[in-house]
Amino acid sequence: MIPGRNRARLGWIDAAVLTAALAAVAYVVYRVDSVLEYRWDWSVIPHFLYRWDDEAQRWIPNLLMRGFFTTIRLALLSLIPAALFGAVFGVMRTAGRLLPRLLSRTYVELIRNIPPLVFIFIFYFFISSQIMPLLGVEDLVRGASPARLRSLELVFGPASLIPNVISGVICLAMFQGAYMTEIVRAGIQSIPGTQTEAGLSIGLSRWQLWRRVILPQAIRRVIPPLAGQFITLVKDSSILSLISIQELSFLAMETAVSTTRVFEVWITVAGLYFCLCYFLSLAFDRLEKRAAMART
Amino acid sequence: MTSRATLIQIEGVSKWFGDFQVLRNVNLQVAERERIVICGPSGSGKSTLIRCINRLEEHQEGRIVFAGRELGPDATDLAQVRREIGMVFQEFNLFPHLTVLENCMLGPTRVLGMTAAEARDRALEFLNRVRIPEQAGKHPGQLSGGQQQRAAIARSLCMQPRVMLFDEPTSALDPVMIKEVLDVMNDLAESGMTMIVVTHEMGFARTVADRVAFMDEGSIVECLPPKQFFSNPSDERTKLFLSQILSH
């Protein structure tokens, strides 16, 4: 084959597939338009993104954008504990001793073999009835000085929703952590045992071996799959709507019900999720390429 | 030889992998500054034996004493012993995420507690000795096999060990690179380093070794000065092995 020939060019098969796909889309649009007799009305959507506030005399985010921001907050906030769970349990899964392996294996298997939705229903009950009082989140928010409240709101969103957001973060981190555990385990196990032997031979302690030899190599290898898992985390945050965490999907449901513009609202929400996730995957691609370039 | 102090004493060492006995009642004494070459067919337990000396493998019977300290399950002593024993592997086993210089500095800074500046000076000195000072800033993946192996030797030397163990250091290399590595090992032998070398390089054994040990089926069949070993071995198995390995 001539080099360069098989670059981005469209053959006749590609053209046929594309035509078929376009035809299918056109058909669906036609059906929706004529057969369902759905009357499109996008005019309500902008209002639910941003609305003019007469009191404050400025534009403020309405339900959909508030949900969007909460979703971003949830994702960013749960990323840290999820990565922490992943790192700790991932290292434990590769331990020589039985107990740590047993504990982390139990955690991973328990979560991976229960549908996230079911897990969240059960776990949320436990969080809201046990953990939240234990953390004293409500009292903390109620007793906070105005300055501290402002910084809390910056991180967690509107004060009234802080306990709500924290519950969501804990749920999301718990079950995403299980998937990250498996990624970290795979990364650690991909480092050959000969590296351990070489490290021990120059007299490194077990801890130094981890810190200086195994983890730096393992982390480099797991960054691409971890980035992918983070995007999954963003999307999966939508199931938190079912335990009344006021994120994008939850508020979309409310908006759809109150406006009865079901398609318009959900298509808008799909677009918002898509933009967020696509932006993240582009950003990670970039990071990965830069890391690859730094290595050579 | 009797005038030198014994550095490593191996007495009646046996080891099993499951049901398979890899080492059978091995006895070997290594004096300071002595150079021993261990040869034998593959699977005869050569590598396992030297891996037992820095306890990458654990023996199940017998005693291994290094510089007056017996190697046992006592872990605190183990790191201390290992820093005094240099090990060179067949596959180099450099740390791929660190530069050659950093590979050499890791042990001195983290284990010996040297400052970065001191460790750097020492690393550059030994990289000079193995004739790759210009490779210091590169990562192992950018080096040829011979260069990598010499970097690995420098990494071990930076710990200033009392003995160097070589586990088939040239088996993964092509002839030109083999020579580079053997030259470095020759220099090292001339400098008076105690060395135990598992290798099939009979030329190296002939010129450098004080004694050549032949292993078969987990035991040392004989251990003789090279002149005697090559001209007048007593055991049939040694004769057979030599005829096979020297014929090409």
Coordinates of C-alpha atoms in Angstrom, one line a residue:
Chain A
M1 CA 0.0 0.0 0.0
I2 CA 1.2 3.5 -0.8
P3 CA 2.0 5.4 2.4
G4 CA -0.4 8.2 3.1
R5 CA -3.1 6.7 0.9
N6 CA -5.2 5.4 3.8
R7 CA -5.4 8.7 5.6
A8 CA -8.7 10.5 6.2
R9 CA -10.4 9.8 2.9
L10 CA -13.9 8.6 2.3
G11 CA -14.4 5.5 0.2
W12 CA -17.8 4.5 -1.3
I13 CA -18.6 2.2 1.6
D14 CA -18.1 5.1 4.0
A15 CA -20.3 7.3 1.8
A16 CA -23.0 4.6 1.8
V17 CA -23.0 4.2 5.6
L18 CA -23.1 8.0 6.0
T19 CA -26.1 8.3 3.6
A20 CA -27.9 5.5 5.5
A21 CA -27.3 7.2 8.8
L22 CA -28.5 10.6 7.6
A23 CA -31.6 8.9 6.1
A24 CA -32.3 7.3 9.4
V25 CA -32.0 10.6 11.2
A26 CA -34.2 12.3 8.7
Y27 CA -36.8 9.6 9.0
V28 CA -36.9 10.0 12.8
V29 CA -37.3 13.7 12.5
Y30 CA -40.1 13.2 10.0
R31 CA -41.9 10.8 12.2
V32 CA -41.7 13.0 15.2
D33 CA -42.8 16.0 13.2
S34 CA -45.7 14.5 11.3
V35 CA -46.8 11.3 13.0
L36 CA -46.4 12.3 16.6
E37 CA -47.7 15.8 15.8
Y38 CA -45.4 17.1 18.5
R39 CA -45.4 20.9 18.5
W40 CA -41.9 22.1 19.2
D41 CA -41.6 25.1 21.4
W42 CA -38.1 26.1 22.3
S43 CA -39.1 29.5 23.6
V44 CA -39.3 28.4 27.3
I45 CA -35.8 27.0 27.4
P46 CA -33.7 30.2 27.6
H47 CA -35.7 31.3 30.6
F48 CA -34.8 28.1 32.4
L49 CA -31.2 28.5 31.7
Y50 CA -30.9 32.2 32.8
R51 CA -33.6 34.5 34.1
W52 CA -33.7 38.2 34.9
D53 CA -33.9 38.8 38.6
D54 CA -35.9 42.0 39.3
E55 CA -34.7 42.3 42.9
A56 CA -31.0 41.9 42.2
Q57 CA -31.3 43.7 38.8
R58 CA -29.1 41.1 37.0
W59 CA -29.3 37.8 35.2
I60 CA -29.1 34.8 37.4
P61 CA -28.9 31.1 36.5
N62 CA -32.3 29.4 36.6
L63 CA -33.0 25.7 37.3
L64 CA -31.1 24.1 34.4
M65 CA -27.9 26.1 34.8
R66 CA -28.1 25.7 38.6
G67 CA -28.3 22.0 38.1
F68 CA -25.5 22.1 35.6
F69 CA -23.2 23.9 38.1
T70 CA -24.2 21.5 40.8
T71 CA -23.3 18.6 38.5
I72 CA -19.9 20.1 37.9
R73 CA -19.4 20.6 41.6
L74 CA -20.5 17.1 42.4
A75 CA -18.1 15.7 39.8
L76 CA -15.1 17.8 41.0
L77 CA -15.8 17.3 44.7
S78 CA -16.3 13.5 44.4
L79 CA -13.2 13.1 42.2
I80 CA -10.9 13.7 45.1
P81 CA -12.3 11.1 47.5
A82 CA -13.0 8.7 44.7
A83 CA -9.3 8.9 43.6
L84 CA -8.3 8.5 47.2
F85 CA -10.5 5.4 47.7
G86 CA -9.1 4.1 44.4
A87 CA -5.5 4.7 45.4
V88 CA -5.8 3.2 49.0
F89 CA -7.9 0.2 48.0
G90 CA -5.9 -0.3 44.8
V91 CA -2.7 -0.6 46.8
M92 CA -4.4 -2.8 49.3
R93 CA -5.6 -5.2 46.6
T94 CA -1.9 -5.8 45.6
A95 CA -0.8 -6.3 49.3
G96 CA 0.9 -9.5 50.3
R97 CA -1.2 -9.9 53.4
L98 CA -4.7 -11.4 53.4
L99 CA -6.7 -8.9 55.4
P100 CA -6.1 -5.8 53.2
R101 CA -6.7 -7.8 50.1
L102 CA -9.9 -9.2 51.6
L103 CA -11.2 -5.8 52.6
S104 CA -10.6 -4.1 49.3
R105 CA -11.8 -7.1 47.3
T106 CA -15.0 -7.1 49.3
Y107 CA -15.5 -3.3 48.6
V108 CA -14.9 -3.7 44.9
E109 CA -17.1 -6.8 44.4
L110 CA -19.9 -5.5 46.6
I111 CA -20.2 -2.3 44.5
R112 CA -19.5 -3.7 41.1
N113 CA -22.1 -6.4 41.4
I114 CA -24.9 -4.2 42.6
P115 CA -26.6 -1.8 40.1
P116 CA -25.4 1.7 41.0
L117 CA -29.0 2.8 41.4
V118 CA -29.8 0.1 43.9
F119 CA -26.6 0.8 45.8
I120 CA -27.4 4.5 46.0
F121 CA -30.9 3.9 47.3
I122 CA -29.6 1.7 50.1
F123 CA -26.5 3.7 50.8
Y124 CA -28.2 7.1 50.8
F125 CA -30.6 6.0 53.5
F126 CA -27.5 5.1 55.6
I127 CA -25.7 8.4 54.8
S128 CA -28.7 10.6 55.4
S129 CA -29.7 8.9 58.7
Q130 CA -26.2 8.1 60.1
I131 CA -23.3 9.9 58.5
M132 CA -24.7 13.3 58.0
P133 CA -25.7 13.8 61.7
L134 CA -22.3 12.3 62.6
L135 CA -20.4 14.9 60.4
G136 CA -22.6 17.6 61.9
V137 CA -22.9 19.3 58.5
E138 CA -26.2 21.0 59.2
D139 CA -25.0 22.6 62.4
L140 CA -21.8 23.6 60.7
V141 CA -23.7 25.5 58.0
R142 CA -26.1 27.0 60.5
G143 CA -23.4 28.2 62.8
A144 CA -21.0 29.5 60.2
S145 CA -19.9 33.1 60.1
P146 CA -20.9 35.1 57.0
A147 CA -17.3 35.0 55.7
R148 CA -17.0 31.2 56.2
L149 CA -20.5 30.7 54.7
R150 CA -19.3 32.5 51.6
S151 CA -16.3 30.3 51.2
L152 CA -18.5 27.2 51.8
E153 CA -21.0 28.4 49.2
L154 CA -18.1 28.9 46.7
V155 CA -17.2 25.2 47.1
F156 CA -20.5 23.5 47.8
G157 CA -23.1 25.8 46.2
P158 CA -26.1 27.4 47.9
A159 CA -26.1 27.0 51.6
S160 CA -29.5 25.3 51.8
L161 CA -28.2 22.6 49.6
I162 CA -24.9 21.9 51.2
P163 CA -26.0 18.7 53.1
N164 CA -27.7 17.5 49.9
V165 CA -24.6 18.0 47.8
I166 CA -22.3 16.4 50.4
S167 CA -24.5 13.3 50.5
G168 CA -24.3 13.1 46.7
V169 CA -20.6 13.4 46.8
I170 CA -20.2 10.6 49.3
C171 CA -22.4 8.3 47.2
L172 CA -20.7 9.0 44.0
A173 CA -17.2 8.7 45.5
M174 CA -18.0 5.4 47.1
F175 CA -19.1 3.7 43.9
Q176 CA -16.7 5.4 41.5
G177 CA -13.9 4.6 43.9
A178 CA -14.5 0.9 43.3
Y179 CA -13.9 1.2 39.6
M180 CA -10.8 3.4 40.2
T181 CA -9.6 0.7 42.6
E182 CA -9.5 -1.8 39.8
I183 CA -7.7 0.7 37.5
V184 CA -5.1 1.4 40.1
R185 CA -4.6 -2.3 40.8
A186 CA -4.1 -3.0 37.1
G187 CA -1.6 -0.2 36.9
I188 CA 0.4 -1.5 39.9
Q189 CA 0.4 -5.1 38.7
S190 CA 1.6 -4.0 35.3
I191 CA 4.9 -3.0 36.8
P192 CA 7.1 -6.1 36.5
G193 CA 8.5 -7.8 39.7
T194 CA 12.0 -7.2 38.4
Q195 CA 11.6 -3.5 39.3
T196 CA 11.0 -4.6 42.9
E197 CA 14.0 -6.8 42.8
A198 CA 16.2 -4.0 41.4
G199 CA 14.9 -1.6 44.1
L200 CA 15.5 -4.1 46.9
S201 CA 19.0 -4.9 45.6
I202 CA 20.1 -1.3 46.1
G203 CA 18.8 -1.4 49.7
L204 CA 15.5 0.5 49.3
S205 CA 13.0 -0.1 52.1
R206 CA 9.5 -1.3 51.1
W207 CA 8.1 2.2 51.6
Q208 CA 10.9 3.8 49.5
L209 CA 10.3 1.1 46.8
W210 CA 6.7 2.1 46.6
R211 CA 7.3 5.8 46.7
R212 CA 10.2 6.0 44.3
V213 CA 9.9 3.1 42.0
I214 CA 6.4 1.4 41.8
L215 CA 3.9 4.3 42.2
P216 CA 5.6 6.8 39.9
Q217 CA 5.5 4.3 37.1
A218 CA 2.0 3.0 37.9
I219 CA 0.5 6.4 38.1
R220 CA 1.8 7.3 34.6
R221 CA 0.2 4.2 33.2
V222 CA -3.2 4.7 34.8
I223 CA -3.8 8.4 34.0
P224 CA -5.6 7.7 30.6
P225 CA -8.0 5.1 32.0
L226 CA -8.6 7.3 35.2
A227 CA -9.4 10.2 32.9
G228 CA -12.0 8.1 31.1
Q229 CA -13.4 7.0 34.5
F230 CA -13.7 10.6 35.5
I231 CA -15.9 11.3 32.5
T232 CA -18.0 8.3 33.4
L233 CA -18.3 9.8 36.9
V234 CA -19.7 13.0 35.4
K235 CA -22.3 11.1 33.4
D236 CA -23.2 8.7 36.3
S237 CA -23.8 11.7 38.6
S238 CA -27.2 11.8 36.9
I239 CA -28.5 8.9 38.9
L240 CA -28.2 11.0 42.0
S241 CA -31.3 12.7 40.8
L242 CA -33.2 9.7 42.1
I243 CA -32.2 10.5 45.7
S244 CA -33.2 14.1 45.2
I245 CA -29.7 15.5 44.9
Q246 CA -30.5 18.7 43.0
E247 CA -28.2 18.3 40.0
L248 CA -28.8 18.7 36.3
S249 CA -31.0 15.6 35.7
F250 CA -33.1 16.2 38.8
L251 CA -33.9 19.8 38.0
A252 CA -34.4 18.8 34.3
M253 CA -37.1 16.4 35.5
E254 CA -38.8 19.2 37.4
T255 CA -38.5 21.6 34.5
A256 CA -39.9 19.1 32.1
V257 CA -42.9 18.4 34.3
S258 CA -43.6 22.1 35.0
T259 CA -43.2 23.2 31.4
T260 CA -44.5 20.0 29.7
R261 CA -41.8 20.7 27.1
V262 CA -40.3 17.2 27.7
F263 CA -38.3 16.9 24.5
E264 CA -36.9 20.4 24.5
V265 CA -35.7 20.2 28.0
W266 CA -34.1 16.8 27.7
I267 CA -32.4 17.6 24.5
T268 CA -31.0 20.8 26.1
V269 CA -29.8 18.7 29.0
A270 CA -28.2 16.2 26.7
G271 CA -26.4 19.0 25.0
L272 CA -25.1 20.4 28.4
Y273 CA -23.8 16.9 29.4
F274 CA -22.3 16.4 26.0
C275 CA -20.5 19.8 26.1
L276 CA -19.1 19.1 29.6
C277 CA -17.9 15.6 28.9
Y278 CA -16.6 16.4 25.4
F279 CA -14.7 19.3 26.8
L280 CA -13.2 17.0 29.5
S281 CA -12.1 14.4 27.0
L282 CA -10.5 17.0 24.7
A283 CA -8.6 18.4 27.8
F284 CA -7.4 14.9 28.8
D285 CA -6.3 14.1 25.2
R286 CA -4.3 17.2 25.3
L287 CA -2.7 16.4 28.7
E288 CA -1.9 12.9 27.5
K289 CA -0.2 14.1 24.3
R290 CA 1.8 16.6 26.3
A291 CA 2.8 13.9 28.8
A292 CA 3.9 11.6 25.9
M293 CA 6.0 14.4 24.4
A294 CA 7.7 15.2 27.7
R295 CA 8.8 11.5 28.0
T296 CA 10.7 11.4 24.7
Chain B
M1 CA 43.8 -17.4 49.3
T2 CA 43.8 -18.5 52.9
S3 CA 45.3 -15.2 53.9
R4 CA 42.2 -13.3 52.9
A5 CA 39.1 -13.0 55.1
T6 CA 36.0 -15.0 54.1
L7 CA 33.3 -12.6 52.9
I8 CA 30.5 -15.0 52.0
Q9 CA 30.1 -18.5 53.4
I10 CA 27.5 -20.8 52.0
E11 CA 27.0 -24.1 54.0
G12 CA 24.8 -26.9 53.0
V13 CA 22.2 -24.7 51.3
S14 CA 19.1 -26.4 49.8
K15 CA 16.1 -24.9 48.3
W16 CA 12.9 -26.2 46.7
F17 CA 10.4 -24.6 44.4
G18 CA 7.4 -26.7 45.4
D19 CA 8.4 -30.3 44.9
F20 CA 11.3 -29.4 42.7
Q21 CA 14.7 -29.2 44.4
V22 CA 16.7 -26.3 42.8
L23 CA 19.7 -26.3 45.2
R24 CA 21.1 -29.5 46.8
N25 CA 23.5 -29.1 49.7
V26 CA 25.5 -26.3 48.1
N27 CA 28.8 -25.3 49.8
L28 CA 30.9 -22.3 48.7
Q29 CA 33.3 -19.9 50.4
V30 CA 34.1 -16.6 48.8
A31 CA 37.1 -14.7 50.1
E32 CA 37.4 -10.9 49.9
R33 CA 38.7 -9.7 46.5
E34 CA 38.0 -13.2 45.1
R35 CA 36.4 -13.6 41.7
I36 CA 34.3 -16.6 41.1
V37 CA 32.6 -17.6 37.9
I38 CA 29.6 -20.0 38.1
C39 CA 28.7 -21.9 35.0
G40 CA 26.5 -24.8 34.1
P41 CA 23.6 -25.8 31.9
S42 CA 20.4 -23.8 32.2
G43 CA 18.2 -24.9 35.1
S44 CA 21.1 -26.0 37.1
G45 CA 20.4 -23.5 39.9
K46 CA 23.2 -20.9 39.2
S47 CA 20.9 -17.9 39.2
T48 CA 18.9 -19.1 42.2
L49 CA 22.2 -19.6 44.2
I50 CA 23.4 -16.0 43.7
R51 CA 19.8 -14.7 44.2
C52 CA 19.9 -16.4 47.6
I53 CA 23.1 -14.4 48.5
N54 CA 21.1 -11.1 48.6
R55 CA 18.0 -13.0 49.6
L56 CA 15.9 -12.2 46.6
E57 CA 15.2 -15.9 47.0
E58 CA 15.0 -17.6 50.4
H59 CA 16.9 -20.8 51.1
Q60 CA 15.2 -23.5 53.2
E61 CA 18.1 -25.4 54.6
G62 CA 21.7 -24.6 55.4
R63 CA 23.3 -21.3 56.2
I64 CA 24.4 -18.2 54.2
V65 CA 26.7 -15.9 56.1
F66 CA 27.6 -12.5 54.6
A67 CA 30.4 -10.6 56.4
G68 CA 29.7 -12.3 59.7
R69 CA 25.9 -11.9 59.5
E70 CA 23.7 -14.8 58.8
L71 CA 20.9 -14.2 56.3
G72 CA 17.6 -15.1 57.9
P73 CA 14.0 -13.9 58.2
D74 CA 15.2 -10.9 60.2
A75 CA 14.1 -8.0 57.9
T76 CA 15.9 -5.1 59.5
D77 CA 19.3 -6.5 58.9
L78 CA 18.3 -7.5 55.4
A79 CA 18.2 -3.9 53.9
Q80 CA 21.6 -3.3 55.6
V81 CA 23.0 -6.5 54.0
R82 CA 21.5 -5.7 50.6
R83 CA 23.1 -2.2 50.3
E84 CA 26.5 -3.9 50.7
I85 CA 25.8 -6.4 47.9
G86 CA 25.5 -5.1 44.4
M87 CA 23.4 -7.0 41.9
V88 CA 23.4 -6.9 38.1
F89 CA 20.6 -8.6 36.3
Q90 CA 20.3 -10.2 32.9
E91 CA 17.6 -7.7 31.8
F92 CA 19.3 -4.7 33.4
N93 CA 16.2 -3.7 35.4
L94 CA 16.9 0.0 35.3
F95 CA 14.1 2.3 36.5
P96 CA 12.5 3.5 33.3
H97 CA 10.9 6.6 34.7
L98 CA 14.3 8.0 35.9
T99 CA 17.3 9.2 33.9
V100 CA 20.5 7.2 34.1
L101 CA 21.9 9.8 36.5
E102 CA 18.8 9.6 38.7
N103 CA 19.0 5.8 38.6
C104 CA 22.5 6.0 40.0
M105 CA 21.5 8.7 42.6
L106 CA 18.5 7.0 44.0
G107 CA 20.3 4.5 46.3
P108 CA 23.0 7.0 47.6
T109 CA 20.4 9.7 48.4
R110 CA 17.6 7.5 49.8
V111 CA 19.5 4.7 51.4
L112 CA 22.9 6.1 52.3
G113 CA 21.5 9.5 53.1
M114 CA 23.9 11.5 50.9
T115 CA 23.0 15.0 49.6
A116 CA 22.0 15.3 46.0
A117 CA 25.3 17.0 45.2
E118 CA 27.4 14.3 46.7
A119 CA 25.3 11.6 45.1
R120 CA 25.6 13.3 41.7
D121 CA 29.4 13.5 41.9
R122 CA 29.6 9.9 42.8
A123 CA 27.1 8.9 40.1
L124 CA 29.1 10.8 37.4
E125 CA 32.3 9.3 38.7
F126 CA 31.0 5.8 38.2
L127 CA 29.3 6.6 34.9
N128 CA 32.7 7.7 33.8
R129 CA 34.2 4.4 35.0
V130 CA 31.7 2.4 32.9
R131 CA 32.4 4.9 30.0
I132 CA 28.9 6.3 29.5
P133 CA 29.2 9.8 31.2
E134 CA 27.5 11.4 28.1
Q135 CA 24.3 9.3 28.7
A136 CA 23.7 10.6 32.2
G137 CA 20.7 12.8 31.2
K138 CA 18.9 10.2 29.1
H139 CA 16.2 7.7 30.1
P140 CA 17.1 4.0 30.0
G141 CA 14.7 3.5 27.0
Q142 CA 17.0 5.7 24.8
L143 CA 20.1 3.6 25.5
S144 CA 21.4 0.5 23.7
G145 CA 21.4 -2.8 25.7
G146 CA 25.1 -2.5 26.4
Q147 CA 24.8 1.0 27.6
Q148 CA 21.9 0.0 29.8
Q149 CA 23.8 -2.8 31.4
R150 CA 26.8 -0.5 32.1
A151 CA 24.4 2.0 33.6
A152 CA 23.0 -0.8 35.8
I153 CA 26.6 -1.7 36.9
A154 CA 27.2 2.0 37.7
R155 CA 24.0 2.1 39.7
S156 CA 25.2 -0.8 41.8
L157 CA 28.7 0.6 42.2
C158 CA 27.3 3.9 43.5
M159 CA 26.3 2.0 46.7
Q160 CA 30.0 1.0 47.0
P161 CA 29.1 -2.6 47.7
R162 CA 31.6 -5.1 49.2
V163 CA 30.6 -7.7 46.5
M164 CA 29.1 -7.6 43.1
L165 CA 26.8 -10.4 41.9
F166 CA 26.2 -10.7 38.2
D167 CA 23.3 -12.8 37.0
E168 CA 24.1 -13.6 33.3
P169 CA 24.9 -9.9 32.6
T170 CA 25.6 -10.4 28.9
S171 CA 23.0 -13.0 27.9
A172 CA 20.6 -10.4 26.6
L173 CA 23.2 -8.6 24.4
D174 CA 24.7 -8.9 21.0
P175 CA 28.4 -9.6 20.5
V176 CA 29.5 -5.9 20.3
M177 CA 27.7 -5.0 23.4
I178 CA 28.9 -8.1 25.2
K179 CA 32.4 -6.8 24.7
E180 CA 31.6 -3.4 26.1
V181 CA 30.1 -4.9 29.2
L182 CA 32.9 -7.5 29.7
D183 CA 35.5 -4.7 29.4
V184 CA 33.8 -2.9 32.2
M185 CA 33.7 -6.1 34.3
N186 CA 37.4 -6.6 33.6
D187 CA 38.2 -3.2 34.9
L188 CA 36.2 -3.8 37.9
A189 CA 38.0 -7.1 38.6
E190 CA 41.3 -5.3 38.3
S191 CA 40.2 -2.7 40.8
G192 CA 39.9 -5.6 43.4
M193 CA 36.2 -5.9 43.6
T194 CA 34.9 -9.2 45.0
M195 CA 32.7 -10.7 42.2
I196 CA 30.5 -13.7 41.7
V197 CA 29.5 -14.0 38.1
V198 CA 27.0 -16.4 36.5
T199 CA 27.9 -16.5 32.9
H200 CA 28.5 -18.6 29.8
E201 CA 31.4 -16.4 28.8
M202 CA 34.2 -18.9 29.1
G203 CA 36.8 -16.4 27.9
F204 CA 36.0 -14.2 30.8
A205 CA 36.1 -17.1 33.2
R206 CA 39.6 -18.1 31.9
T207 CA 41.2 -14.7 32.2
V208 CA 39.4 -13.1 35.2
A209 CA 38.2 -15.8 37.5
D210 CA 40.2 -17.1 40.5
R211 CA 37.9 -20.1 40.6
V212 CA 35.3 -21.5 38.3
A213 CA 32.4 -23.4 39.8
F214 CA 30.4 -25.8 37.6
M215 CA 26.8 -26.5 38.7
D216 CA 24.5 -29.2 37.6
E217 CA 21.1 -30.3 38.9
G218 CA 21.3 -27.9 41.9
S219 CA 24.7 -28.8 43.2
I220 CA 28.3 -27.5 42.7
V221 CA 30.0 -30.4 40.9
E222 CA 33.4 -28.9 41.1
C223 CA 35.1 -25.6 41.9
L224 CA 38.6 -25.2 40.5
P225 CA 41.1 -22.5 39.4
P226 CA 40.5 -21.9 35.7
K227 CA 43.6 -23.5 34.5
Q228 CA 42.7 -26.8 36.1
F229 CA 39.0 -26.4 35.3
F230 CA 39.5 -26.0 31.6
S231 CA 42.4 -28.5 31.1
N232 CA 41.8 -31.2 33.6
P233 CA 38.2 -31.3 35.0
S234 CA 37.6 -34.5 37.0
D235 CA 33.9 -35.0 36.6
E236 CA 32.3 -36.4 33.5
R237 CA 29.5 -33.9 33.5
T238 CA 32.0 -31.0 33.5
K239 CA 33.8 -32.5 30.6
L240 CA 30.5 -32.9 28.7
F241 CA 29.5 -29.3 29.4
L242 CA 32.8 -27.9 28.4
S243 CA 32.9 -29.9 25.2
Q244 CA 29.5 -28.5 24.3
I245 CA 30.1 -24.9 25.2
L246 CA 33.7 -24.6 23.9
S247 CA 33.0 -26.3 20.5
H248 CA 31.4 -23.2 19.2

